[in-house]
Tab-separated table of C-alpha atoms in Angstrom:
chain	number	residue	atom	x	y	z
A	1	MET	CA	-15.493	-35.824	-75.842
A	2	THR	CA	-17.372	-33.105	-77.680
A	3	THR	CA	-21.138	-33.463	-77.309
A	4	PRO	CA	-22.663	-33.902	-80.809
A	5	SER	CA	-25.248	-31.402	-81.895
A	6	THR	CA	-28.796	-32.446	-82.820
A	7	PHE	CA	-30.810	-31.522	-85.880
A	8	THR	CA	-33.582	-29.932	-83.772
A	9	GLY	CA	-31.333	-28.227	-81.336
A	10	ASN	CA	-33.035	-30.183	-78.569
A	11	LYS	CA	-31.007	-32.135	-76.007
A	12	GLY	CA	-32.979	-35.265	-75.143
A	13	LEU	CA	-36.203	-34.080	-73.566
A	14	GLN	CA	-34.839	-30.566	-72.984
A	15	THR	CA	-36.449	-28.644	-75.803
A	16	GLU	CA	-34.792	-25.709	-77.523
A	17	GLU	CA	-37.743	-23.313	-77.083
A	18	ARG	CA	-38.337	-20.511	-79.515
A	19	LEU	CA	-40.051	-17.253	-78.617
A	20	ILE	CA	-43.786	-17.521	-79.130
A	21	PHE	CA	-43.508	-14.786	-81.823
A	22	GLU	CA	-41.137	-17.027	-83.838
A	23	TYR	CA	-43.854	-19.573	-84.474
A	24	GLU	CA	-45.190	-19.492	-87.964
A	25	HIS	CA	-48.816	-19.429	-89.325
A	26	ALA	CA	-50.040	-16.034	-88.239
A	27	GLU	CA	-53.441	-16.861	-89.667
A	28	ARG	CA	-53.995	-19.796	-87.316
A	29	THR	CA	-55.939	-19.416	-84.081
A	30	ALA	CA	-57.027	-21.768	-81.329
A	31	VAL	CA	-60.717	-20.782	-81.694
A	32	ASP	CA	-63.124	-20.034	-84.555
A	33	LEU	CA	-64.801	-16.669	-84.567
A	34	PRO	CA	-67.457	-15.455	-86.901
A	35	PRO	CA	-66.673	-12.604	-89.257
A	36	ALA	CA	-67.081	-9.243	-87.616
A	37	PRO	CA	-70.352	-7.591	-88.679
A	38	ALA	CA	-70.285	-4.422	-90.770
A	39	HIS	CA	-69.698	-1.350	-88.755
A	40	HIS	CA	-68.676	2.311	-89.032
A	41	PRO	CA	-65.091	2.756	-87.748
A	42	ARG	CA	-64.640	5.634	-85.349
A	43	LEU	CA	-60.894	5.623	-84.967
A	44	GLY	CA	-60.132	7.835	-87.931
A	45	SER	CA	-56.414	8.257	-88.502
A	46	MET	CA	-55.720	6.019	-85.438
A	47	ARG	CA	-57.180	2.993	-87.254
A	48	ARG	CA	-54.627	0.136	-87.618
A	49	THR	CA	-53.455	-0.363	-91.230
A	50	THR	CA	-51.014	-3.230	-90.564
A	51	LYS	CA	-51.510	-6.700	-89.149
A	52	ILE	CA	-51.569	-6.925	-85.384
A	53	GLY	CA	-48.518	-9.218	-85.342
A	54	LEU	CA	-49.708	-11.812	-82.857
A	55	PRO	CA	-48.499	-15.420	-83.278
A	56	GLY	CA	-50.964	-17.854	-84.683
A	57	LEU	CA	-50.976	-20.992	-82.548
A	58	ALA	CA	-53.240	-23.946	-81.931
A	59	GLU	CA	-54.142	-24.730	-78.343
A	60	PRO	CA	-51.651	-27.661	-77.906
A	61	GLN	CA	-48.853	-25.369	-79.126
A	62	VAL	CA	-49.777	-22.692	-76.613
A	63	VAL	CA	-50.000	-25.205	-73.729
A	64	ARG	CA	-46.728	-26.891	-74.620
A	65	HIS	CA	-44.892	-23.640	-75.132
A	66	TYR	CA	-45.677	-22.219	-71.678
A	67	THR	CA	-45.270	-25.605	-69.938
A	68	ARG	CA	-41.846	-25.977	-71.386
A	69	LEU	CA	-40.933	-22.457	-70.384
A	70	SER	CA	-42.073	-23.218	-66.786
A	71	GLN	CA	-39.784	-26.225	-66.729
A	72	LYS	CA	-36.815	-23.975	-67.394
A	73	ASN	CA	-37.536	-21.852	-64.289
A	74	PHE	CA	-35.637	-22.255	-61.082
A	75	GLY	CA	-37.478	-21.365	-57.950
A	76	ILE	CA	-37.789	-22.165	-54.293
A	77	ASP	CA	-40.115	-25.068	-55.210
A	78	THR	CA	-37.341	-26.708	-57.208
A	79	GLY	CA	-34.195	-26.162	-55.164
A	80	PHE	CA	-32.071	-24.216	-52.665
A	81	PHE	CA	-32.220	-20.474	-53.367
A	82	PRO	CA	-29.571	-18.840	-51.048
A	83	LEU	CA	-29.817	-15.234	-52.227
A	84	GLY	CA	-28.494	-13.073	-49.474
A	85	SER	CA	-30.729	-10.206	-48.239
A	86	CYS	CA	-33.715	-11.635	-50.147
A	87	THR	CA	-35.154	-14.353	-47.900
A	88	MET	CA	-36.140	-16.795	-50.687
A	89	LYS	CA	-37.774	-19.376	-48.445
A	90	HIS	CA	-40.537	-21.946	-48.652
A	91	ASN	CA	-43.985	-20.455	-48.107
A	92	PRO	CA	-46.573	-22.778	-46.534
A	93	ARG	CA	-49.286	-23.774	-48.948
A	94	LEU	CA	-51.872	-23.365	-46.251
A	95	ASN	CA	-51.355	-19.578	-46.538
A	96	GLU	CA	-51.911	-19.711	-50.262
A	97	LYS	CA	-55.067	-21.794	-49.803
A	98	LEU	CA	-56.543	-19.268	-47.363
A	99	ALA	CA	-55.653	-16.305	-49.534
A	100	ARG	CA	-57.699	-17.889	-52.350
A	101	LEU	CA	-60.886	-18.295	-50.311
A	102	SER	CA	-63.560	-16.583	-52.348
A	103	GLY	CA	-64.667	-14.335	-49.474
A	104	LEU	CA	-61.172	-12.973	-49.232
A	105	ALA	CA	-59.818	-13.214	-52.787
A	106	ALA	CA	-62.977	-11.683	-54.395
A	107	ILE	CA	-63.426	-8.786	-52.046
A	108	HIS	CA	-63.585	-5.367	-53.619
A	109	PRO	CA	-62.477	-2.022	-52.083
A	110	PHE	CA	-65.737	-0.365	-53.120
A	111	GLN	CA	-67.888	-2.810	-51.236
A	112	PRO	CA	-70.071	-1.362	-48.485
A	113	VAL	CA	-68.287	-1.396	-45.170
A	114	SER	CA	-71.098	-3.507	-43.707
A	115	THR	CA	-70.092	-6.315	-46.118
A	116	SER	CA	-66.376	-6.000	-45.417
A	117	GLN	CA	-66.275	-6.394	-41.647
A	118	GLY	CA	-64.310	-9.629	-41.835
A	119	ALA	CA	-61.603	-8.073	-43.956
A	120	LEU	CA	-61.370	-5.006	-41.787
A	121	ALA	CA	-61.184	-7.161	-38.708
A	122	LEU	CA	-58.315	-9.100	-40.260
A	123	MET	CA	-56.431	-5.848	-41.095
A	124	ASP	CA	-57.085	-4.577	-37.520
A	125	ARG	CA	-55.676	-7.768	-35.980
A	126	LEU	CA	-52.673	-7.941	-38.274
A	127	GLY	CA	-51.878	-4.309	-37.535
A	128	ASN	CA	-52.096	-4.878	-33.791
A	129	TRP	CA	-49.936	-7.964	-33.932
A	130	LEU	CA	-47.237	-6.085	-35.858
A	131	LYS	CA	-47.359	-3.345	-33.242
A	132	GLU	CA	-47.122	-5.989	-30.479
A	133	LEU	CA	-44.090	-7.641	-32.148
A	134	THR	CA	-42.339	-4.288	-32.499
A	135	GLY	CA	-43.511	-2.389	-29.501
A	136	MET	CA	-44.547	0.519	-31.719
A	137	ALA	CA	-47.573	2.836	-31.378
A	138	ALA	CA	-49.077	2.840	-34.844
A	139	VAL	CA	-48.906	0.996	-38.122
A	140	ALA	CA	-49.580	1.936	-41.769
A	141	LEU	CA	-50.669	-1.104	-43.699
A	142	SER	CA	-50.950	0.536	-47.116
A	143	PRO	CA	-47.331	0.552	-48.356
A	144	ALA	CA	-47.051	-1.836	-51.243
A	145	ALA	CA	-43.393	-2.945	-50.756
A	146	GLY	CA	-40.341	-2.447	-48.615
A	147	ALA	CA	-39.109	0.622	-50.427
A	148	HIS	CA	-42.704	2.036	-50.295
A	149	GLY	CA	-42.761	1.469	-46.520
A	150	GLU	CA	-39.419	3.137	-46.256
A	151	LEU	CA	-40.823	6.130	-48.052
A	152	CYS	CA	-43.824	6.082	-45.675
A	153	GLY	CA	-41.530	6.272	-42.593
A	154	MET	CA	-39.388	9.112	-44.063
A	155	MET	CA	-42.542	11.068	-45.108
A	156	ALA	CA	-43.821	10.739	-41.566
A	157	ILE	CA	-40.483	12.102	-40.296
A	158	ARG	CA	-40.680	14.989	-42.735
A	159	ALA	CA	-44.287	15.685	-41.642
A	160	ALA	CA	-43.244	15.773	-38.014
A	161	LEU	CA	-40.408	18.242	-38.810
A	162	ASP	CA	-42.705	20.401	-40.813
A	163	GLU	CA	-45.297	20.594	-38.089
A	164	ARG	CA	-42.783	21.982	-35.662
A	165	GLN	CA	-41.329	24.224	-38.415
A	166	ASP	CA	-37.957	22.528	-38.084
A	167	GLU	CA	-35.885	23.005	-41.257
A	168	ARG	CA	-33.131	20.429	-40.509
A	169	ARG	CA	-32.620	18.464	-43.680
A	170	THR	CA	-29.573	16.143	-43.250
A	171	VAL	CA	-30.074	12.375	-43.089
A	172	LEU	CA	-27.237	10.178	-42.017
A	173	VAL	CA	-26.938	6.880	-43.946
A	174	PRO	CA	-24.346	4.303	-42.983
A	175	GLN	CA	-22.424	2.377	-45.702
A	176	SER	CA	-23.985	-0.817	-44.342
A	177	ALA	CA	-27.547	0.346	-45.021
A	178	HIS	CA	-29.704	-0.806	-47.942
A	179	GLY	CA	-29.150	1.026	-51.207
A	180	THR	CA	-32.723	2.379	-51.302
A	181	ASN	CA	-32.148	4.375	-48.151
A	182	PRO	CA	-30.270	7.329	-49.664
A	183	ALA	CA	-32.653	7.429	-52.647
A	184	THR	CA	-35.710	7.562	-50.317
A	185	ALA	CA	-34.193	10.338	-48.249
A	186	THR	CA	-33.365	12.370	-51.381
A	187	LEU	CA	-36.882	11.933	-52.676
A	188	CYS	CA	-38.242	13.344	-49.435
A	189	GLY	CA	-36.121	16.479	-49.846
A	190	PHE	CA	-33.295	15.555	-47.490
A	191	ARG	CA	-29.571	15.803	-48.084
A	192	VAL	CA	-27.751	12.528	-47.462
A	193	GLU	CA	-24.470	12.266	-45.567
A	194	GLY	CA	-22.742	8.898	-45.450
A	195	ILE	CA	-21.224	7.240	-42.368
A	196	PRO	CA	-18.377	4.745	-43.006
A	197	ALA	CA	-18.541	1.375	-41.388
A	198	GLU	CA	-16.103	0.355	-38.741
A	199	SER	CA	-13.623	-2.530	-39.194
A	200	SER	CA	-16.288	-4.725	-37.529
A	201	GLY	CA	-18.718	-3.980	-40.354
A	202	ARG	CA	-20.976	-2.031	-37.997
A	203	VAL	CA	-21.809	1.576	-37.289
A	204	SER	CA	-20.241	3.093	-34.232
A	205	VAL	CA	-21.839	5.571	-31.925
A	206	LYS	CA	-18.652	7.587	-32.086
A	207	ALA	CA	-18.969	8.076	-35.817
A	208	VAL	CA	-22.569	9.149	-35.449
A	209	ARG	CA	-21.741	11.508	-32.680
A	210	GLU	CA	-19.091	13.230	-34.714
A	211	ARG	CA	-21.707	14.063	-37.395
A	212	MET	CA	-24.481	14.975	-35.027
A	213	GLY	CA	-25.923	18.516	-34.792
A	214	PRO	CA	-29.025	20.642	-35.169
A	215	HIS	CA	-28.939	20.075	-38.938
A	216	VAL	CA	-29.507	16.254	-38.588
A	217	ALA	CA	-33.128	15.251	-39.253
A	218	ALA	CA	-32.697	11.499	-38.998
A	219	ILE	CA	-30.503	8.498	-39.385
A	220	MET	CA	-31.502	5.553	-41.556
A	221	ILE	CA	-29.924	2.401	-40.231
A	222	THR	CA	-30.457	-1.178	-41.384
A	223	ASN	CA	-30.482	-3.677	-38.571
A	224	PRO	CA	-29.371	-6.431	-39.000
A	225	ASN	CA	-27.361	-4.670	-41.697
A	226	THR	CA	-26.514	-5.814	-45.150
A	227	CYS	CA	-23.362	-7.541	-43.941
A	228	GLY	CA	-25.554	-9.818	-41.914
A	229	LEU	CA	-24.484	-8.229	-38.600
A	230	PHE	CA	-26.457	-6.887	-35.696
A	231	GLU	CA	-25.840	-3.211	-35.024
A	232	SER	CA	-24.792	-3.673	-31.447
A	233	GLU	CA	-24.652	0.051	-30.631
A	234	MET	CA	-28.145	0.680	-32.048
A	235	ALA	CA	-29.704	1.833	-28.857
A	236	ALA	CA	-26.856	4.210	-28.092
A	237	ILE	CA	-26.992	5.628	-31.627
A	238	ALA	CA	-30.726	6.231	-31.285
A	239	GLU	CA	-30.139	8.059	-28.041
A	240	GLU	CA	-27.574	10.370	-29.671
A	241	VAL	CA	-29.951	11.179	-32.487
A	242	HIS	CA	-32.912	11.791	-30.238
A	243	ARG	CA	-30.814	14.020	-27.979
A	244	ALA	CA	-30.039	16.194	-31.029
A	245	GLY	CA	-33.758	16.427	-31.936
A	246	GLY	CA	-33.608	13.979	-34.866
A	247	PHE	CA	-35.502	10.733	-35.656
A	248	VAL	CA	-34.365	7.193	-36.177
A	249	TYR	CA	-35.571	5.197	-39.203
A	250	MET	CA	-34.727	1.515	-38.917
A	251	ASP	CA	-34.825	-0.473	-42.182
A	252	GLY	CA	-36.753	-3.625	-41.307
A	253	ALA	CA	-36.070	-5.608	-44.399
A	254	ASN	CA	-34.124	-8.144	-42.247
A	255	PHE	CA	-36.707	-8.307	-39.434
A	256	ASN	CA	-36.934	-12.056	-40.017
A	257	ALA	CA	-33.802	-12.341	-37.882
A	258	LEU	CA	-35.445	-10.504	-34.908
A	259	VAL	CA	-39.107	-11.508	-34.788
A	260	GLY	CA	-40.249	-12.401	-31.379
A	261	ARG	CA	-36.849	-11.729	-29.898
A	262	VAL	CA	-36.310	-7.940	-30.129
A	263	ARG	CA	-38.819	-5.167	-29.805
A	264	ILE	CA	-37.864	-2.453	-32.199
A	265	ALA	CA	-39.168	0.300	-29.896
A	266	ASP	CA	-36.636	-0.852	-27.272
A	267	LEU	CA	-33.813	-0.113	-29.791
A	268	GLY	CA	-35.002	3.476	-30.123
A	269	ALA	CA	-36.462	3.353	-33.608
A	270	ASP	CA	-39.158	5.863	-34.557
A	271	ALA	CA	-40.144	4.147	-37.829
A	272	MET	CA	-39.519	0.767	-39.471
A	273	HIS	CA	-41.020	-0.940	-42.476
A	274	ILE	CA	-41.759	-4.700	-42.369
A	275	ASN	CA	-41.527	-6.770	-45.555
A	276	LEU	CA	-44.512	-9.120	-45.150
A	277	HIS	CA	-43.182	-10.710	-48.385
A	278	LYS	CA	-39.915	-11.692	-46.634
A	279	THR	CA	-40.677	-12.133	-42.929
A	280	PHE	CA	-44.183	-13.492	-42.871
A	281	SER	CA	-44.273	-16.045	-45.641
A	282	THR	CA	-45.671	-14.192	-48.685
A	283	PRO	CA	-43.912	-15.295	-51.900
A	284	HIS	CA	-40.959	-12.974	-52.580
A	285	GLY	CA	-39.542	-12.008	-55.980
A	286	GLY	CA	-40.910	-12.173	-59.459
A	287	GLY	CA	-42.114	-8.569	-59.432
A	288	GLY	CA	-44.487	-8.807	-56.543
A	289	PRO	CA	-46.921	-8.065	-55.172
A	290	GLY	CA	-45.112	-7.138	-52.036
A	291	SER	CA	-46.277	-5.565	-48.858
A	292	GLY	CA	-44.370	-3.171	-46.600
A	293	PRO	CA	-46.318	-2.064	-43.551
A	294	THR	CA	-44.569	0.656	-41.596
A	295	VAL	CA	-44.630	0.832	-37.783
A	296	LEU	CA	-44.339	4.200	-36.114
A	297	SER	CA	-43.289	5.357	-32.657
A	298	GLU	CA	-45.467	7.553	-30.386
A	299	ALA	CA	-43.555	10.546	-31.699
A	300	LEU	CA	-44.678	9.807	-35.285
A	301	ALA	CA	-48.013	7.881	-34.826
A	302	ARG	CA	-50.167	10.991	-35.596
A	303	PHE	CA	-48.633	11.350	-39.045
A	304	ALA	CA	-49.387	7.902	-40.321
A	305	PRO	CA	-51.027	8.011	-43.788
A	306	VAL	CA	-54.622	7.265	-44.484
A	307	PRO	CA	-56.456	4.935	-44.800
A	308	TYR	CA	-56.410	3.047	-41.490
A	309	VAL	CA	-58.884	0.838	-39.710
A	310	LYS	CA	-60.637	1.929	-36.552
A	311	ARG	CA	-62.878	-0.146	-34.303
A	312	TYR	CA	-66.136	1.263	-33.055
A	313	PRO	CA	-68.730	-0.340	-30.838
A	314	GLU	CA	-70.963	-1.066	-33.904
A	315	GLY	CA	-68.012	-2.498	-35.933
A	316	PHE	CA	-64.945	-1.556	-37.992
A	317	ARG	CA	-64.655	1.184	-40.552
A	318	LEU	CA	-61.909	2.851	-42.539
A	319	ILE	CA	-60.684	6.340	-41.881
A	320	GLU	CA	-60.055	7.238	-45.480
A	321	THR	CA	-59.598	11.025	-45.741
A	322	GLU	CA	-57.272	13.448	-44.149
A	323	ASP	CA	-60.189	15.388	-42.684
A	324	GLU	CA	-61.568	12.278	-41.035
A	325	ALA	CA	-58.130	11.556	-39.592
A	326	ARG	CA	-57.770	15.059	-38.202
A	327	ALA	CA	-61.202	14.753	-36.592
A	328	ASP	CA	-59.789	11.596	-35.023
A	329	GLY	CA	-56.902	13.529	-33.529
A	330	ASN	CA	-54.219	12.677	-36.121
A	331	ASN	CA	-52.357	14.705	-38.755
A	332	PRO	CA	-51.592	12.300	-41.661
A	333	PHE	CA	-49.076	13.320	-44.234
A	334	GLY	CA	-51.460	12.134	-46.936
A	335	ARG	CA	-52.113	8.915	-48.831
A	336	LEU	CA	-49.524	6.576	-50.236
A	337	LYS	CA	-51.666	4.208	-52.310
A	338	GLY	CA	-55.004	3.914	-53.855
A	339	TYR	CA	-57.272	1.702	-51.745
A	340	HIS	CA	-55.991	0.007	-48.625
A	341	GLY	CA	-52.840	-1.997	-49.335
A	342	GLN	CA	-52.075	-5.470	-50.633
A	343	PHE	CA	-54.887	-7.369	-48.976
A	344	GLY	CA	-53.874	-10.820	-50.242
A	345	MET	CA	-50.548	-10.325	-48.509
A	346	PHE	CA	-52.333	-9.453	-45.270
A	347	VAL	CA	-54.246	-12.743	-45.494
A	348	ARG	CA	-51.048	-14.777	-46.018
A	349	ALA	CA	-49.181	-13.036	-43.205
A	350	MET	CA	-52.072	-13.441	-40.852
A	351	ALA	CA	-52.426	-17.159	-41.672
A	352	TYR	CA	-48.664	-17.615	-41.060
A	353	MET	CA	-48.745	-15.756	-37.733
A	354	MET	CA	-51.815	-17.628	-36.530
A	355	SER	CA	-50.446	-21.007	-37.422
A	356	MET	CA	-46.971	-20.324	-36.001
A	357	GLY	CA	-47.885	-18.573	-32.779
A	358	LEU	CA	-45.338	-16.482	-30.865
A	359	ASP	CA	-43.243	-19.561	-29.987
A	360	GLY	CA	-43.187	-20.624	-33.669
A	361	LEU	CA	-42.139	-17.108	-34.808
A	362	GLN	CA	-39.379	-17.125	-32.254
A	363	GLN	CA	-38.135	-20.519	-33.452
A	364	ALA	CA	-38.194	-19.384	-37.129
A	365	SER	CA	-36.028	-16.368	-36.413
A	366	GLY	CA	-33.735	-18.516	-34.319
A	367	ASP	CA	-33.412	-21.118	-36.979
A	368	ALA	CA	-32.628	-18.522	-39.625
A	369	VAL	CA	-29.738	-17.261	-37.498
A	370	LEU	CA	-28.654	-20.800	-36.560
A	371	ASN	CA	-28.474	-21.850	-40.279
A	372	ALA	CA	-26.424	-18.836	-41.272
A	373	ASN	CA	-23.938	-19.414	-38.478
A	374	TYR	CA	-23.773	-23.085	-39.412
A	375	LEU	CA	-22.683	-22.165	-42.909
A	376	LEU	CA	-20.084	-19.748	-41.487
A	377	ALA	CA	-18.694	-22.481	-39.222
A	378	GLN	CA	-18.586	-25.079	-41.998
A	379	LEU	CA	-17.217	-22.893	-44.791
A	380	GLY	CA	-15.051	-20.398	-42.886
A	381	ASP	CA	-11.920	-22.448	-43.450
A	382	VAL	CA	-12.225	-22.530	-47.248
A	383	LEU	CA	-13.920	-19.251	-47.979
A	384	SER	CA	-12.771	-15.906	-46.573
A	385	ALA	CA	-15.059	-13.887	-44.208
A	386	PRO	CA	-14.437	-10.102	-43.970
A	387	PHE	CA	-15.851	-9.887	-40.491
A	388	THR	CA	-15.761	-12.121	-37.438
A	389	GLY	CA	-18.965	-13.819	-36.392
A	390	PRO	CA	-21.441	-14.513	-35.109
A	391	VAL	CA	-23.767	-13.423	-37.844
A	392	MET	CA	-27.496	-13.019	-37.952
A	393	HIS	CA	-29.738	-14.391	-40.734
A	394	GLU	CA	-27.127	-14.313	-43.541
A	395	VAL	CA	-23.393	-14.851	-43.844
A	396	LEU	CA	-20.981	-12.688	-45.893
A	397	PHE	CA	-17.829	-13.865	-47.567
A	398	ASP	CA	-15.432	-12.022	-49.837
A	399	ASP	CA	-13.115	-12.909	-52.766
A	400	ARG	CA	-9.831	-13.190	-50.930
A	401	PHE	CA	-9.908	-16.977	-51.286
A	402	LEU	CA	-9.870	-16.485	-54.990
A	403	LYS	CA	-6.769	-14.335	-55.113
A	404	ASP	CA	-4.229	-15.306	-57.726
A	405	THR	CA	-6.338	-18.213	-58.913
A	406	GLY	CA	-7.633	-16.612	-62.160
A	407	VAL	CA	-11.256	-17.334	-60.941
A	408	SER	CA	-13.587	-14.430	-60.230
A	409	THR	CA	-16.567	-14.104	-57.925
A	410	LEU	CA	-18.839	-14.305	-60.963
A	411	ASP	CA	-17.028	-17.466	-62.212
A	412	PHE	CA	-17.573	-19.140	-58.890
A	413	ALA	CA	-21.304	-18.251	-58.810
A	414	LYS	CA	-21.809	-19.534	-62.379
A	415	ALA	CA	-20.226	-22.907	-61.416
A	416	LEU	CA	-22.806	-23.312	-58.687
A	417	ILE	CA	-25.530	-23.253	-61.359
A	418	ASP	CA	-23.972	-26.335	-62.998
A	419	GLU	CA	-24.177	-28.001	-59.576
A	420	GLY	CA	-27.914	-27.387	-59.379
A	421	PHE	CA	-27.937	-24.412	-56.991
A	422	HIS	CA	-29.032	-20.875	-57.581
A	423	PRO	CA	-26.015	-18.771	-56.777
A	424	MET	CA	-25.830	-16.573	-53.700
A	425	THR	CA	-25.936	-12.815	-54.049
A	426	ILE	CA	-22.643	-11.578	-55.434
A	427	TYR	CA	-20.899	-8.175	-55.444
A	428	PHE	CA	-23.315	-6.925	-52.802
A	429	PRO	CA	-23.027	-5.287	-50.302
A	430	LEU	CA	-20.645	-2.861	-52.015
A	431	VAL	CA	-18.675	-2.243	-48.839
A	432	VAL	CA	-16.964	-5.626	-49.358
A	433	GLN	CA	-14.778	-6.476	-52.369
A	434	GLY	CA	-16.100	-9.426	-54.331
A	435	ALA	CA	-18.912	-10.166	-51.917
A	436	LEU	CA	-20.708	-13.487	-51.724
A	437	LEU	CA	-23.781	-13.052	-49.475
A	438	ILE	CA	-25.586	-16.238	-48.456
A	439	GLU	CA	-28.993	-16.418	-46.734
A	440	PRO	CA	-29.969	-20.031	-45.929
A	441	THR	CA	-33.338	-19.027	-44.255
A	442	GLU	CA	-35.130	-21.012	-41.609
A	443	THR	CA	-36.856	-23.389	-43.974
A	444	GLU	CA	-33.895	-25.334	-45.254
A	445	SER	CA	-32.998	-28.665	-43.707
A	446	LYS	CA	-29.569	-29.551	-42.370
A	447	ALA	CA	-29.302	-32.190	-45.141
A	448	THR	CA	-29.819	-29.439	-47.778
A	449	LEU	CA	-27.262	-27.170	-46.147
A	450	ASP	CA	-24.798	-30.016	-45.887
A	451	THR	CA	-25.062	-30.808	-49.584
A	452	PHE	CA	-24.564	-27.121	-50.366
A	453	ILE	CA	-21.558	-26.980	-48.032
A	454	GLU	CA	-19.875	-30.018	-49.574
A	455	THR	CA	-20.533	-28.619	-53.102
A	456	VAL	CA	-18.891	-25.321	-52.238
A	457	ARG	CA	-15.946	-27.141	-50.670
A	458	SER	CA	-15.533	-29.243	-53.782
A	459	LEU	CA	-15.528	-26.200	-56.048
A	460	VAL	CA	-12.854	-24.512	-53.870
A	461	ALA	CA	-10.781	-27.752	-54.109
A	462	ALA	CA	-11.109	-27.661	-57.921
A	463	ILE	CA	-9.860	-24.097	-57.987
A	464	ARG	CA	-6.865	-25.030	-55.840
A	465	GLN	CA	-6.082	-27.894	-58.237
A	466	GLY	CA	-5.740	-25.339	-61.109
A	467	GLN	CA	-9.075	-26.038	-62.867
A	468	ALA	CA	-9.774	-22.351	-63.555
A	469	GLU	CA	-10.879	-22.927	-67.180
A	470	ARG	CA	-13.803	-25.046	-65.879
A	471	PHE	CA	-15.079	-21.968	-64.011
A	472	HIS	CA	-14.532	-19.684	-66.969
A	473	GLN	CA	-16.835	-21.860	-69.090
A	474	ALA	CA	-19.617	-22.260	-66.471
A	475	PRO	CA	-22.501	-22.757	-66.671
A	476	VAL	CA	-22.395	-25.596	-69.148
A	477	TYR	CA	-25.470	-27.622	-68.215
A	478	THR	CA	-28.052	-24.962	-68.867
A	479	PRO	CA	-30.339	-24.072	-71.799
A	480	ARG	CA	-28.219	-20.904	-72.285
A	481	ARG	CA	-24.529	-20.431	-71.616
A	482	ARG	CA	-23.029	-17.357	-69.939
A	483	LEU	CA	-24.224	-14.054	-71.404
A	484	ASP	CA	-22.230	-10.957	-72.114
A	485	GLU	CA	-23.517	-9.118	-69.089
A	486	THR	CA	-21.780	-5.864	-69.966
A	487	ARG	CA	-23.384	-5.752	-73.370
A	488	ALA	CA	-26.735	-6.740	-71.947
A	489	ALA	CA	-26.623	-3.871	-69.501
A	490	ARG	CA	-25.466	-1.257	-72.096
A	491	THR	CA	-27.519	-2.317	-75.097
A	492	PRO	CA	-30.476	-4.300	-73.774
A	493	VAL	CA	-33.026	-5.710	-76.220
A	494	LEU	CA	-36.323	-5.404	-74.345
A	495	ARG	CA	-38.802	-6.552	-76.996
A	496	TRP	CA	-38.860	-8.969	-79.903
A	497	SER	CA	-38.763	-7.590	-83.387
A	498	PRO	CA	-39.031	-9.635	-86.638
A	499	HIS	CA	-36.051	-7.649	-87.995
A	500	GLU	CA	-33.658	-8.695	-85.188
A	501	THR	CA	-31.122	-11.418	-85.751
C-alpha cells in the first residue's frame, strides 16, 4: 500500500523541518531593542547597503527548530554506532561532570602559574601515566588531534635526523596503515614508499627488509592495523629499521585494543600518538575537539615540542620557549599549537583513568577485542572475511557474500539504517574490495550485539531470497531518502541561498 502524503509534509510527529533561513518574517525578532542612537559611521565604502539576511523568529520558533533538529540526530546516546576504526563508544557522564567544574572549565592559559598549579599537576600526572602505559621516555600533550600528534612524531624524527646531519628522506608506509600517514610524511619533507600487505593482511619483516637501506628515515606502521589485525612481526620490523639507522613511528589510533596489555616501547616504537578522544573516553566525532598526545622514545625525547610541564621543589611550571627547553637539556623542534593543548580533554581522560584503574583499563581493552571476535564468530558464516582471525578491536568483512546478488556494499549499509542501526564503515580500508569494517567497542552489551547480529543475518537472508529491490530503495524510514552521493561530492552546495531551488 502506498503511504498517503500529508498536507504539511509531516509524518505523524516527525516534522518536515525547513532550514532556519526559510522561515518568513525577516522583521520579527525574539527581543525588543531600542533604536540605535545617531552616530557617525566609520566604515566608509565597507558599510552594508543591503539587509543582513538573518531569519526573523520568535523565541518558541527558535527553540522548536533546534529541538526538532536534535531529534533527527543519531548518536551514541541513541543507539549502536559500529563505525570501524572510529571507536564510537559510550563516554561516562562522570568525566563530563568533572570537565565542567568551574575551576577546570574556566581556567585561562594567561593565568599566573601560581593560580594554575592544580591544572599543571593534572597535566603532569596524565603525561606520566601515558608514559607508564606505553613505556616511553617523554610525552607531548599539546597535539590537538590524532593527525596532529602524528605530525608531532614525524617532526621529532625529522629534527633528530637534522641534528645528526642525516639526509635520508624515505619513509616506508604499509598499505594497512592509516591514510593520514603518507600525507604527514610528505608534509614533513619525506618521500613515501609503499609496502604491500601480505595475504594475511599484515606487514612482513621480509617485505621491510627488501626495502631497507641508508635512504630510509622511518617506517610508519599502524598497529593494530586498519584491517583490525595485530602486526605480529612489529618487533622484528622495528629491529630492522633501527639496524639501518631509521626510526619507527607507530600510529596509535587503535591503542584502545592494547591499553594495559602491551607496552609500545617493547615493540620498538620511537613515537606514537594516542587519541585521547578514542581510547580514554572523550567524545569522538562531530568536529572535535580531539586530543592527540605523542609519546617519544629515549632517542627522540629531547626533540619534543614546547610547552611541557616540569616539576620543581616549589611547584609546577611550564617550559614554554625553545630557549628555556634548551637550558633544560632539550632541543625541541618548535611549537605545534598555541597554548598548551586541549585541557578539557586532559580532564576527561584523567577522570576516566582514575576511575578505571589499571585493572579496569585492561578489562576495557580486553572487552573491545572480545566483542569484535564475537561478531566475527557469529557472522563469519553469512558474511565473508578477507583474513582469518582472531582480530583485535574491530572486525573486517568484504563484499564477496554479495556477489551476483545485485546488492552493493552501499545498499547493505543503507538497509541497516532502516533497522535502526548506524552503518558500519564501508569501502575502508582500501586494501579490501567492498570493505565492511565493524568496531563494537567495549561499552556495548551482549544483548545489543546479539540484536545487531540477528539483524545482519536477517538482511543476508533477504538478499538470498531475491529481495534486492528492497535494498536499492533503502533507507525508507528516514526523514530523507538516499542522496545522489556522486553529485553531492562533485557539486556540493555548502551554503543556503535564497535563489537556490
